[in-house]
XYZ file of C-alpha atoms in Angstrom:
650
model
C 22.640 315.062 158.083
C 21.503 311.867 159.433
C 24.315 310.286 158.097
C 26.530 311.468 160.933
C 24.736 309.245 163.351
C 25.321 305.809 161.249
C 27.848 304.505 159.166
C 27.696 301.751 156.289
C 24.098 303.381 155.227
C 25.586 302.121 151.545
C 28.724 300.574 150.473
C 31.212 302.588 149.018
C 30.656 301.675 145.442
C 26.783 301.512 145.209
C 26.148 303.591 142.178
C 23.001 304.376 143.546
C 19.434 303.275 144.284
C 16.556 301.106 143.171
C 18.570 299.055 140.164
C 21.298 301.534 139.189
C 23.449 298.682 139.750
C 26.623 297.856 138.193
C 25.336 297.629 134.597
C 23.590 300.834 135.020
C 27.304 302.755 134.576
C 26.594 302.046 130.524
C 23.248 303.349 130.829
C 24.438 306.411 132.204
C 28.106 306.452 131.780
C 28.618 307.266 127.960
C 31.326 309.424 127.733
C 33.159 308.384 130.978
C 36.089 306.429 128.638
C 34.412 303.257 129.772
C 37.117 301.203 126.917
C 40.137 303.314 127.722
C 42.793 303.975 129.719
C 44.333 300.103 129.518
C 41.089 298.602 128.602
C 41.581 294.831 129.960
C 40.142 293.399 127.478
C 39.606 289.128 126.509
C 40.693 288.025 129.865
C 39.093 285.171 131.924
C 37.361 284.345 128.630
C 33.446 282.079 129.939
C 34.963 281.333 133.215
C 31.926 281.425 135.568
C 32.559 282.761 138.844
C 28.936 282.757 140.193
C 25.513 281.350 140.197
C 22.607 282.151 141.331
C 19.445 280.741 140.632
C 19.951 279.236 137.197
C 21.719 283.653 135.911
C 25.617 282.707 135.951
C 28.371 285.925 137.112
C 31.163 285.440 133.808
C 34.922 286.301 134.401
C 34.247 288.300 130.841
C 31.118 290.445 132.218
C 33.251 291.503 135.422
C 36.111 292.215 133.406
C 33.865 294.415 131.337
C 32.589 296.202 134.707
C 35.802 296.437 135.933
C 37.073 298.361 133.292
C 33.931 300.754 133.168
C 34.496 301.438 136.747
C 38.152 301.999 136.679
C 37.951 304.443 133.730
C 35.196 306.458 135.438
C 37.701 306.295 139.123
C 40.051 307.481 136.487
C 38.036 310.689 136.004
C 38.776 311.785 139.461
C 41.828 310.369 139.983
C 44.238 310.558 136.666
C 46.838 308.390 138.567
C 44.822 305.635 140.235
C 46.802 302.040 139.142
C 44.396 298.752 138.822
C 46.528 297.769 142.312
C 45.294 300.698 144.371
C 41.712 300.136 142.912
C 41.720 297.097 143.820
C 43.390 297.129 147.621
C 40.008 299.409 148.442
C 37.944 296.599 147.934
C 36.750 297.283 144.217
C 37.131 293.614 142.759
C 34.801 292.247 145.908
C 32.365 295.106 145.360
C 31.745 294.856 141.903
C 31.207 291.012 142.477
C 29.341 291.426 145.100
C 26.665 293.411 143.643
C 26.681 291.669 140.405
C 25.787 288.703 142.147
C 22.902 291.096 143.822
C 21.333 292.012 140.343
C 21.713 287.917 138.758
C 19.819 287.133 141.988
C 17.225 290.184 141.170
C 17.099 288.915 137.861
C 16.519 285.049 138.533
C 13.759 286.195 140.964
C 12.292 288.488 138.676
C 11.810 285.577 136.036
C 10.520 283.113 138.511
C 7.390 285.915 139.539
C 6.953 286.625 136.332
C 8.518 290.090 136.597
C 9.783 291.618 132.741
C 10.293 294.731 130.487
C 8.759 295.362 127.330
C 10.504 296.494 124.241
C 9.072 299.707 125.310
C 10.163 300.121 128.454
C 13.776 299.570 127.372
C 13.048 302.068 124.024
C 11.642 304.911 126.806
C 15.021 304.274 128.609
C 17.303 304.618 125.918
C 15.341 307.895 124.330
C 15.725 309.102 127.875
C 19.622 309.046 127.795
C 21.512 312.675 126.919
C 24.363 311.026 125.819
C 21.969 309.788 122.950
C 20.230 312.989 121.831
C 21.437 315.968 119.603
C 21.837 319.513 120.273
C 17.904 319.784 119.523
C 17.541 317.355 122.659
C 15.735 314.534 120.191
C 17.455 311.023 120.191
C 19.594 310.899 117.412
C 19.787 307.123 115.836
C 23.675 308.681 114.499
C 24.522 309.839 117.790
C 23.242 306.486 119.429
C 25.182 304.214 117.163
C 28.137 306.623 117.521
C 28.441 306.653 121.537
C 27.610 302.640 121.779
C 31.104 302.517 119.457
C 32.617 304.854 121.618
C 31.728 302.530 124.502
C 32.499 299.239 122.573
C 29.294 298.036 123.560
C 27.005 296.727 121.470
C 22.796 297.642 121.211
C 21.905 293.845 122.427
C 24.165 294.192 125.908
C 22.631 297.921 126.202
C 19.309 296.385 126.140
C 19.688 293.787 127.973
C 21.245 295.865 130.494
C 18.841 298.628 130.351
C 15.719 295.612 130.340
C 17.947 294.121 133.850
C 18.148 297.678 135.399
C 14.062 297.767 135.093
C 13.315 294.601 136.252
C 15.534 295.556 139.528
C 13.563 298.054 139.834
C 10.025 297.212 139.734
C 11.094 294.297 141.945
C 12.588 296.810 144.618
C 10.507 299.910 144.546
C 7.506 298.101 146.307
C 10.249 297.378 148.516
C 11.530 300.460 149.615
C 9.094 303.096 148.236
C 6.694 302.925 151.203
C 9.218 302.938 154.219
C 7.061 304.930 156.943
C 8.647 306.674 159.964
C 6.533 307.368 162.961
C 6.284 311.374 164.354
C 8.084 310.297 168.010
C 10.944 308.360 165.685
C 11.675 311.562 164.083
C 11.423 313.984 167.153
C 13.991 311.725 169.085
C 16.347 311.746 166.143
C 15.666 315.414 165.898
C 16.088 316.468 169.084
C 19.719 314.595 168.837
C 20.814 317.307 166.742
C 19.811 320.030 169.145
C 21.822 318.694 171.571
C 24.863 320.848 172.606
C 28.164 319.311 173.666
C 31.119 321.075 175.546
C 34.905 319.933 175.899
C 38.649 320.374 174.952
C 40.503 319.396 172.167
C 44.199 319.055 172.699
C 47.081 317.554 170.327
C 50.158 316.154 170.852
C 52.366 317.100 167.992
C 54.813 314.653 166.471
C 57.449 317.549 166.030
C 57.804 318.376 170.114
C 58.896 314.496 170.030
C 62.702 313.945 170.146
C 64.174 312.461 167.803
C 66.101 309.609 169.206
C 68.968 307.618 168.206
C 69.967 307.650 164.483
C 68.102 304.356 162.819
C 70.627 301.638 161.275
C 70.951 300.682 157.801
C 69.199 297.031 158.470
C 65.902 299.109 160.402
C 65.953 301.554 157.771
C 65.839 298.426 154.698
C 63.280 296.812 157.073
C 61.149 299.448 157.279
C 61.669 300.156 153.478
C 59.725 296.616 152.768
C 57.166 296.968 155.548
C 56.147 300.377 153.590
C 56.725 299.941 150.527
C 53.217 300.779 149.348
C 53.563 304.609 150.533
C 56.198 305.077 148.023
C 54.945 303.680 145.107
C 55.316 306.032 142.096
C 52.034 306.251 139.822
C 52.151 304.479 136.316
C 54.231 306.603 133.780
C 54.194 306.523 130.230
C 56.846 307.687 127.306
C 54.696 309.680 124.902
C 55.592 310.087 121.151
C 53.897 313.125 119.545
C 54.522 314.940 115.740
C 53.437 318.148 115.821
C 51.071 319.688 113.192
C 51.005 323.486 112.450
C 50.989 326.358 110.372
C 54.968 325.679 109.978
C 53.865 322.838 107.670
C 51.603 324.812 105.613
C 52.934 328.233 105.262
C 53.942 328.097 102.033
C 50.419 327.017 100.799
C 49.061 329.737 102.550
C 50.334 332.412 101.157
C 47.770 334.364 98.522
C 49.053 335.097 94.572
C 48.638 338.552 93.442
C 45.742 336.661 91.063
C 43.781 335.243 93.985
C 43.931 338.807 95.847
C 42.741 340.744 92.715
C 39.634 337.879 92.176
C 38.743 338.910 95.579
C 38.660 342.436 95.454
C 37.114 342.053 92.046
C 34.355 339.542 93.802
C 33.821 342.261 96.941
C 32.805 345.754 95.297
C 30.050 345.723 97.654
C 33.133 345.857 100.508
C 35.852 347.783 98.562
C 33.682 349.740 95.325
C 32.106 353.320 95.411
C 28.843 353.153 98.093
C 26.174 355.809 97.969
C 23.453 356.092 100.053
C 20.494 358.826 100.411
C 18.401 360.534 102.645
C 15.033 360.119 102.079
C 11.104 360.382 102.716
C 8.261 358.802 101.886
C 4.414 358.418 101.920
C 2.665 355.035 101.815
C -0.966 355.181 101.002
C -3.251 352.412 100.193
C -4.660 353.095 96.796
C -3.126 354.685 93.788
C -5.500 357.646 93.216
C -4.653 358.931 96.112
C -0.847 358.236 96.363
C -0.843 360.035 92.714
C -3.063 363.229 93.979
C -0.479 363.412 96.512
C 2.547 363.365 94.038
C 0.786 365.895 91.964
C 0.276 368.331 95.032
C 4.012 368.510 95.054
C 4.437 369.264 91.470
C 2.147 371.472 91.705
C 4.576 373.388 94.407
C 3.627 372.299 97.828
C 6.598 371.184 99.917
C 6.549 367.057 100.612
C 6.192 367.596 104.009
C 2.794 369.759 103.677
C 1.425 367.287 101.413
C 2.183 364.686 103.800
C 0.340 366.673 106.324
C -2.184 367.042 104.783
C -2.811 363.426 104.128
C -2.585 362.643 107.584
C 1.103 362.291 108.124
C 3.584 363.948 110.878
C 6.666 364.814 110.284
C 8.388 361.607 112.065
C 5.954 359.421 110.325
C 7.807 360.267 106.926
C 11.349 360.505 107.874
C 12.819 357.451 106.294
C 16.625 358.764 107.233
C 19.782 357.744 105.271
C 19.751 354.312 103.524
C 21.437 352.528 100.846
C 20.220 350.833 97.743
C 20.093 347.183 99.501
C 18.516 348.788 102.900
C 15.618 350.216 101.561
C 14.360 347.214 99.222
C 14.343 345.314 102.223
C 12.390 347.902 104.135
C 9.722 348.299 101.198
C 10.328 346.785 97.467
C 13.149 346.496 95.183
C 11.178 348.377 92.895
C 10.573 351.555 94.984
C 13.909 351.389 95.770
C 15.204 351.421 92.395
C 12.726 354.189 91.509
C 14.128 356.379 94.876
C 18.091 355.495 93.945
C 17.332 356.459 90.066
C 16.098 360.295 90.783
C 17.672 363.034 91.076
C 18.406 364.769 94.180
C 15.296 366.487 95.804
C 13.294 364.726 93.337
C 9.891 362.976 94.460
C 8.983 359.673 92.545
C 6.280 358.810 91.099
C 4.031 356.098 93.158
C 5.553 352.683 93.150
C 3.346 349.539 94.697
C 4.971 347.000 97.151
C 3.061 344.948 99.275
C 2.901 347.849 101.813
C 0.679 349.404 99.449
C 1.922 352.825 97.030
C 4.836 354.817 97.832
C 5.811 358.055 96.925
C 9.618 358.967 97.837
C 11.631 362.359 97.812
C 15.295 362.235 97.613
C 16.018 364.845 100.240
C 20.029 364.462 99.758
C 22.811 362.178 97.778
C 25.544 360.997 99.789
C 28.735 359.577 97.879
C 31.760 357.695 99.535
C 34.507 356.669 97.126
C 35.871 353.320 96.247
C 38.933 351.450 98.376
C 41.704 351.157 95.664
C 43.107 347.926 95.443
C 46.594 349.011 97.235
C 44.649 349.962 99.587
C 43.203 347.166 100.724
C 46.031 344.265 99.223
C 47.443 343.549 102.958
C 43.720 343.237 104.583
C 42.693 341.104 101.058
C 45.743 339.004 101.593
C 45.567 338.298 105.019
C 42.434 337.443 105.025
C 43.055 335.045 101.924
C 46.166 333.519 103.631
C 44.298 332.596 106.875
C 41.777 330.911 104.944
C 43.738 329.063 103.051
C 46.053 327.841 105.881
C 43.204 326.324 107.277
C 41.843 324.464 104.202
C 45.455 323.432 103.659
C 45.623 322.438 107.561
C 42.856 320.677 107.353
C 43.877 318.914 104.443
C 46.665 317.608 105.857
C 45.288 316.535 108.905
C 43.019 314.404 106.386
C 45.892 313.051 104.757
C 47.591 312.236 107.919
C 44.747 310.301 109.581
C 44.251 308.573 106.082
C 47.293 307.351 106.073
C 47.549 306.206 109.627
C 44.420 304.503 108.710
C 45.856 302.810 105.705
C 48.399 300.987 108.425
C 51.213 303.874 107.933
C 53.355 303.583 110.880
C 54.165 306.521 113.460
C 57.404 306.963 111.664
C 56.732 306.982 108.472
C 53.453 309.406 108.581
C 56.051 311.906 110.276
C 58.481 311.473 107.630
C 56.231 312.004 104.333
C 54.801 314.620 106.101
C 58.655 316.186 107.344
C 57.235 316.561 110.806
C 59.138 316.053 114.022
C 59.124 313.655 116.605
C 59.596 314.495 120.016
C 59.287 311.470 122.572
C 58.287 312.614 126.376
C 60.111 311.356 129.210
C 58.342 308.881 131.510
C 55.333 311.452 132.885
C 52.270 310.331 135.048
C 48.821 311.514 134.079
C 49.289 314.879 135.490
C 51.838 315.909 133.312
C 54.746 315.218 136.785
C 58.504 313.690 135.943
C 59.313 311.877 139.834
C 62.601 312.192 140.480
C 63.265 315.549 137.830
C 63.253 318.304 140.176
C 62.092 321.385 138.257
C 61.077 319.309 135.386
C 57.670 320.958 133.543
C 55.937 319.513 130.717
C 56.135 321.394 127.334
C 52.963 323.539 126.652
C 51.906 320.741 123.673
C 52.309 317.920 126.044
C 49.633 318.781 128.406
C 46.098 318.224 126.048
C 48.088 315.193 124.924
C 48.077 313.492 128.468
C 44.521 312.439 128.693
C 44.375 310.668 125.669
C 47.924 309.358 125.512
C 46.620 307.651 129.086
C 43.761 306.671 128.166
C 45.245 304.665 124.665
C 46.743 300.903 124.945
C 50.846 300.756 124.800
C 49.723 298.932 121.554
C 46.950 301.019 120.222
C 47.857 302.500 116.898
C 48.695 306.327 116.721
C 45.657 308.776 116.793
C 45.562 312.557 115.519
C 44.781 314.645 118.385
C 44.090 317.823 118.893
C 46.635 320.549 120.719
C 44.799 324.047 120.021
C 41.413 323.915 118.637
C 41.662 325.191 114.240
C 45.344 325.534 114.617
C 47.796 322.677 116.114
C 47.348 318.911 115.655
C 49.816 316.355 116.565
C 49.989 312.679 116.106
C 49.952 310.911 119.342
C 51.358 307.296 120.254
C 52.138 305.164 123.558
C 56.148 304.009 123.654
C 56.389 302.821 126.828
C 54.094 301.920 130.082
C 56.066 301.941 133.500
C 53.299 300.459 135.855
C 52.941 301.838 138.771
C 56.445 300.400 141.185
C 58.200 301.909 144.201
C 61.591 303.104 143.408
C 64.671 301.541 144.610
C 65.788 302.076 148.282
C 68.690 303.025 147.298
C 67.087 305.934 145.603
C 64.767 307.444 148.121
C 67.035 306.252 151.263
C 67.025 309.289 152.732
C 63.565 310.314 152.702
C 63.025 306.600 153.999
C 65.158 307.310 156.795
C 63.412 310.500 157.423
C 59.761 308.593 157.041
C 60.913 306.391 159.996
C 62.564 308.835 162.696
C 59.127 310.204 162.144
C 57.457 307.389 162.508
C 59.512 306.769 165.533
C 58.908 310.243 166.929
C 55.050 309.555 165.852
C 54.866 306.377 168.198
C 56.270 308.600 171.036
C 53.692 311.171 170.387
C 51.260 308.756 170.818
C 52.301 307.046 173.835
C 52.746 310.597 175.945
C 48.786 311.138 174.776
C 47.585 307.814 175.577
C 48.956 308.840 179.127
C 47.473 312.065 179.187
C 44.009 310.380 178.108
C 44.606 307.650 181.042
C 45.237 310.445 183.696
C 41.822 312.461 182.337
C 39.905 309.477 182.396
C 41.289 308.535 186.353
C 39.973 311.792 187.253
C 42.920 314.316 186.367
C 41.576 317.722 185.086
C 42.564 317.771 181.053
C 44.408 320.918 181.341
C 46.541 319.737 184.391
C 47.585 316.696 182.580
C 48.620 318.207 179.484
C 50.173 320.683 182.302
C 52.560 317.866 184.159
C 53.789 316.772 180.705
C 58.029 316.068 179.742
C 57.454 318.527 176.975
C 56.049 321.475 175.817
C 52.903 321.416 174.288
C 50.193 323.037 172.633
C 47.448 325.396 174.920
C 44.430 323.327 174.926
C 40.962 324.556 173.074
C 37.655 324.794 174.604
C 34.836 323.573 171.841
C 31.260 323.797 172.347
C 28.739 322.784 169.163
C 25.130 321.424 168.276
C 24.953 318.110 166.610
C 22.932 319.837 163.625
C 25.848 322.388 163.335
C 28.593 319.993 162.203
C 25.854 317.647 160.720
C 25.977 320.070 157.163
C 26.573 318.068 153.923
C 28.603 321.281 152.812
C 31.226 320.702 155.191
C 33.280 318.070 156.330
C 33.516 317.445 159.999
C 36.402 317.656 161.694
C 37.546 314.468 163.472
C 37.904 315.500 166.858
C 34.608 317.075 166.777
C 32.956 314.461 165.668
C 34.687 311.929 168.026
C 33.320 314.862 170.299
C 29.737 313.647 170.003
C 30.644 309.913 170.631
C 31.893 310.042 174.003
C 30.285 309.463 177.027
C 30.534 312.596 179.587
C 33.755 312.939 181.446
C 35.585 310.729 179.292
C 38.563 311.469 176.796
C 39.840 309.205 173.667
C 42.934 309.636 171.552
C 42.783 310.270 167.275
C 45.346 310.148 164.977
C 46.000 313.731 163.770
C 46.311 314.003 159.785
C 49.414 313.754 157.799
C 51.360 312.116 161.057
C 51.075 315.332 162.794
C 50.061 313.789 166.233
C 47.892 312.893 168.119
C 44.591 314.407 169.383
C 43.335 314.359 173.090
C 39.487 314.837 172.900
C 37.213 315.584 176.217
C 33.903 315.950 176.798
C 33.345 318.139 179.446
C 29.557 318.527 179.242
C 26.258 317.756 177.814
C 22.967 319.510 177.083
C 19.929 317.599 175.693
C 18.491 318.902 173.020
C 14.313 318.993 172.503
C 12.720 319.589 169.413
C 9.253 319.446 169.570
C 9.185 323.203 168.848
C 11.026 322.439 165.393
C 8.428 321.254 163.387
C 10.641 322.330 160.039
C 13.345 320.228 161.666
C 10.827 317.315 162.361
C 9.999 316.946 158.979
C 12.976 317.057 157.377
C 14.268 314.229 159.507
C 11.419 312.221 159.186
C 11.842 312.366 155.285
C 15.820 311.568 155.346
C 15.057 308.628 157.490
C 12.457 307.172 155.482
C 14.736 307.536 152.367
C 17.832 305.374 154.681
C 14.881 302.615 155.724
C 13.826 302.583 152.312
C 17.699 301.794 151.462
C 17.938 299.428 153.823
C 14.575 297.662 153.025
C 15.685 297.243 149.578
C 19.387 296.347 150.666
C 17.810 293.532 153.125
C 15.008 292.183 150.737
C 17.889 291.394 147.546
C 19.848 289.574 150.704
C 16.729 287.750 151.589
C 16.892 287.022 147.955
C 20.189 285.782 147.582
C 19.755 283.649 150.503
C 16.501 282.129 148.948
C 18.455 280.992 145.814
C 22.224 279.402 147.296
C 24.614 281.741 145.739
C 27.590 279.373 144.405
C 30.873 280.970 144.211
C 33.734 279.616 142.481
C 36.481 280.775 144.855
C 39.366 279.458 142.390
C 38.317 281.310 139.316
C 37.151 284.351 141.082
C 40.971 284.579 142.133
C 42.421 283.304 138.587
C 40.495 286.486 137.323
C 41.337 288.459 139.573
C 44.997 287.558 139.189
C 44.574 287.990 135.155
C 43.002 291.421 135.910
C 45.736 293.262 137.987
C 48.636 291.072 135.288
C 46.742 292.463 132.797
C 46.634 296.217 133.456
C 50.648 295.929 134.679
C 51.884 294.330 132.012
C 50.862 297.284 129.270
């Protein structure tokens, strides 16, 4: 909320607060495909870019953050190239605060500032990625996600040990940041306040279009823009599927494997019985007998059970077979209840309930499945089991061999699969330039990892649908990320600039408008007087603390809304070349809080967080001032050079 009254509060690649620097992306990345994607691996070698205070900034640990940063952008954005990453500012950020935590750490050492073995061990037990599905750390599970990062246990503790010693040195820092009650009611009663105005566009499309451009304005314009057209990296993808086609003939069940099964399963396919019966359990065997002999001597069950203290429901035991009521009592009382004859009563059996006495009130009999019966279900069954053993077998094999050093081609032909090879497709599975092109069903679980594999990586199993298609998976080609020929996109170039053209017009008729409104020209008689038709104007009224929700995005001419002065208008650039906007503030009511103590508080305890931000931000400058950062302009630009050469050259 507070937010909307400042900007830079934190740069736009701080990971986060109090030490979760740079290095902090392994403690908490795992699993973001830190090494992936066109890891850029070996380059810049020692080269030392930095200094500070006797800790040294090496071209090979910002080539290592680079690449963990990229591959978690890379979550978001499936297309982003190393050039685009690097045009917003990425390279200078992750420098920049690198050279933060050295300076941290150099200062830490000189005060005598460290972290235990424990510490670091608390850390790392601490980390999800590291536990198992009981939610214990796992030493298998550790070792298995530091390979999957291709980091190593010494640079995760040393990273982790860095990461606490920012912190202890900060949070005294910015942990106490106090702000006073009037601070917080002015701030507060900001977003109360109430603004009124008009919001008018100009709209690109009631421009006209002017004369046609020439071929030279059209090629000129073509290399003035030529970053708007560039075409995400591609990559030809070679896959072998790997099916139930390859296995069906090991699947299917012999007549011998189908009659060892029904043979195995009588308990399934046999005869089945089950009875309905009663029962008394006493707790000594005088009396359980003096009951049985009661009913042999012609009293019904149930009156002897009466009589013994037992209702009706109390003895109903209801149907059961064989297997249902040992587990309910004793194998042995069953046995004696399944071995009498029909309306017989046992004789008293113990169990650890204590002695039973059972009456078999009725015999029920269901025959046997024959084996005709049941041969589809039997072989069905058997056949789906065995396709996937056999599947799974030959996934083995193939992943064995491609392990061995097997090429692509030749695991595909021992193995009679086909090869299909994609055409050039970017990360989302899109063909530029193939109108109506779609990607085959198979392709699309392939893209992530076939972008996030090296063009010379080795081929990789990987999975299609879950138990039931496999294929193997290779890299053929990398097309970094280029624009296309002129002479390809020409037209749509030529369309880009009569709108461009028609865009500069749109802008110029507004930024007349504005001048009229702000020489005292009501905004509704300007837009009124001008050449061309345009849109009806809006009237807009809102509270600061209504557009200030963190749900929401503000829209741009509301928030240029609350930044001008009363009276006064201002042009903005409407999105997607659209226009332009015309934005007046008519009005102004001041807002007052001090009845808002909810509102108070909550603004007192944002603002103390964004001091505490900028206490910390302000003390590691302080820092860095204290101990001469030395930069080594030449290789900081050789590296970054070797970076962005790097990733385009796979």
């Amino acid at each position: 909320m507070l937010s909307k009254f400042r900007h830079g509060a934190s740069s736009k690649l701080l990971l986060g607060f109090l030490g979760l620097a740079l290095f902090a992306m392994v403690i908490t990345g795992f699993g973001t495909g830190g090494g992936g994607m066109g890891d850029i691996g070996g380059l810049g070698g020692g080269d030392e870019l930095a200094s500070v205070g006797g800790e040294s900034v090496t071209a090979a640990e910002v080539t290592d953050q680079v690449n963990r940063q990229l591959a978690q952008a890379r979550e978001r954005q499936p297309e982003l190239d190393i050039g685009s990453f690097f045009r917003g500012g990425a390279f200078e950020e992750i420098l920049r605060q690198m050279i933060a935590q050295k300076a941290m750490l150099a200062f830490g050492r000189d005060q005598g500032v460290a972290a235990s073995k424990r510490m670091v061990d608390g850390e790392i037990a601490s980390i999800p990625a590291f536990r198992n599905f009981a939610g214990q750390f796992d030493e298998q599970t550790f070792r298995a996600a530091l390979r999957s990062e291709n980091i190593t246990e010494r640079q995760l503790r040393d990273e982790i040990a860095a990461s606490l010693i920012q912190r202890q040195i900060l949070l005294p820092a910015a942990g106490n940041a106090r702000v006073p009650q009037g601070m917080a009611l002015q701030y507060a009663s900001l977003l109360l306040e109430q603004r009124s105005g008009t919001v008018g566009l100009v709209p690109t499309q009631a421009m006209a279009t002017g004369p046609a451009p020439t071929e030279a304005e059209v090629n000129a314009f073509y290399r003035d823009q030529q970053s708007r057209y560039i075409i995400p990296e591609r990559r030809v993808l070679r896959y072998a599927l790997i099916g139930r086609e390859q296995i069906a003939a090991a699947a299917a069940a012999s007549e011998a494997e189908i009659a060892a099964y029904y043979r195995s399963n009588q308990a399934a396919y046999g005869p089945k019985q089950t009875r309905t019966l009663s029962q008394v359990v006493l707790p000594d065997q005088a009396a359980a007998r003096a009951l049985a002999a009661r009913v042999a001597g012609g009293a019904s069950f149930a009156a002897a059970a009466r009589q013994a203290g037992f209702s009706a429901s109390d003895i109903a035991v209801g149907d059961q077979s064989r297997e249902q009521f040992a587990n309910m009592s004793s194998p042995a009382v069953a046995n004696a209840a399944f071995e009498a004859a029909e309306g017989a009563v046992t004789q008293p059996v113990q169990s650890p309930l204590g002695w039973h006495v059972v009456r078999v009130d009725s015999i029920n009999s269901e025959g046997g499945r024959p084996l005709e019966s049941v041969r589809g279900e039997i072989a069905q069954l058997l056949g789906q089991r065995k396709a996937e053993e056999a599947l799974g077998a030959l996934v083995a094999r193939v992943e064995e061999a491609l392990g061995d050093g097997s090429s692509f081609e030749e695991v595909a032909r021992a193995e009679r699969l086909t090869i299909v090879e994609s055409p050039p497709v970017t990360a989302t599975g899109q063909q530029p330039g193939a109108a109506g092109w779609t990607a085959p069903p198979e392709l699309a679980p392939l893209l992530k990892p076939g972008f996030e594999m090296a063009e010379d990586e080795d081929p990789v199993v990987e999975t299609v649908t879950p138990g039931q298609r496999f294929a193997i998976l290779d890299v053929a080609r990398v097309v970094p990320a280029a624009p296309p020929a002129l002479a390809q996109i020409r037209d749509q170039v030529r369309r880009d600039l009569i709108a461009r053209r028609a865009g500069e017009r749109a802008r110029q008729l507004a930024a007349t408008i504005v001048g009229r409104i702000n020489s005292g020209m009501a905004p509704r008689q300007a837009f009124a007087d001008a050449p061309v038709d345009l849109p009806e104007l809006q009237a807009v009224t809102a509270r600061r603390l209504d557009i200030a929700r963190p749900d929401q995005p503000v829209p741009p001419p509301m928030a240029m809304l609350f930044s001008l002065p009363t009276g006064r208008a201002k042009l903005l650039e409407a999105p997607n070349g659209a226009g332009w906007f015309v934005v007046h503030l008519a009005s102004r009511v001041p807002g007052d809080a001090r009845g808002q103590a909810a509102l108070i508080e909550a603004t007192r305890t944002q603002f103390a967080r964004i001091l505490g931000e900028e206490y910390a931000q302000q003390f590691g400058r302080a820092v860095e001032r204290q101990l001469e950062v030395e930069r080594n302009e030449d290789a900081i630009a050789r590296t970054k050079r070797q970076l962005q050469g790097g990733t385009a050259a796979q």
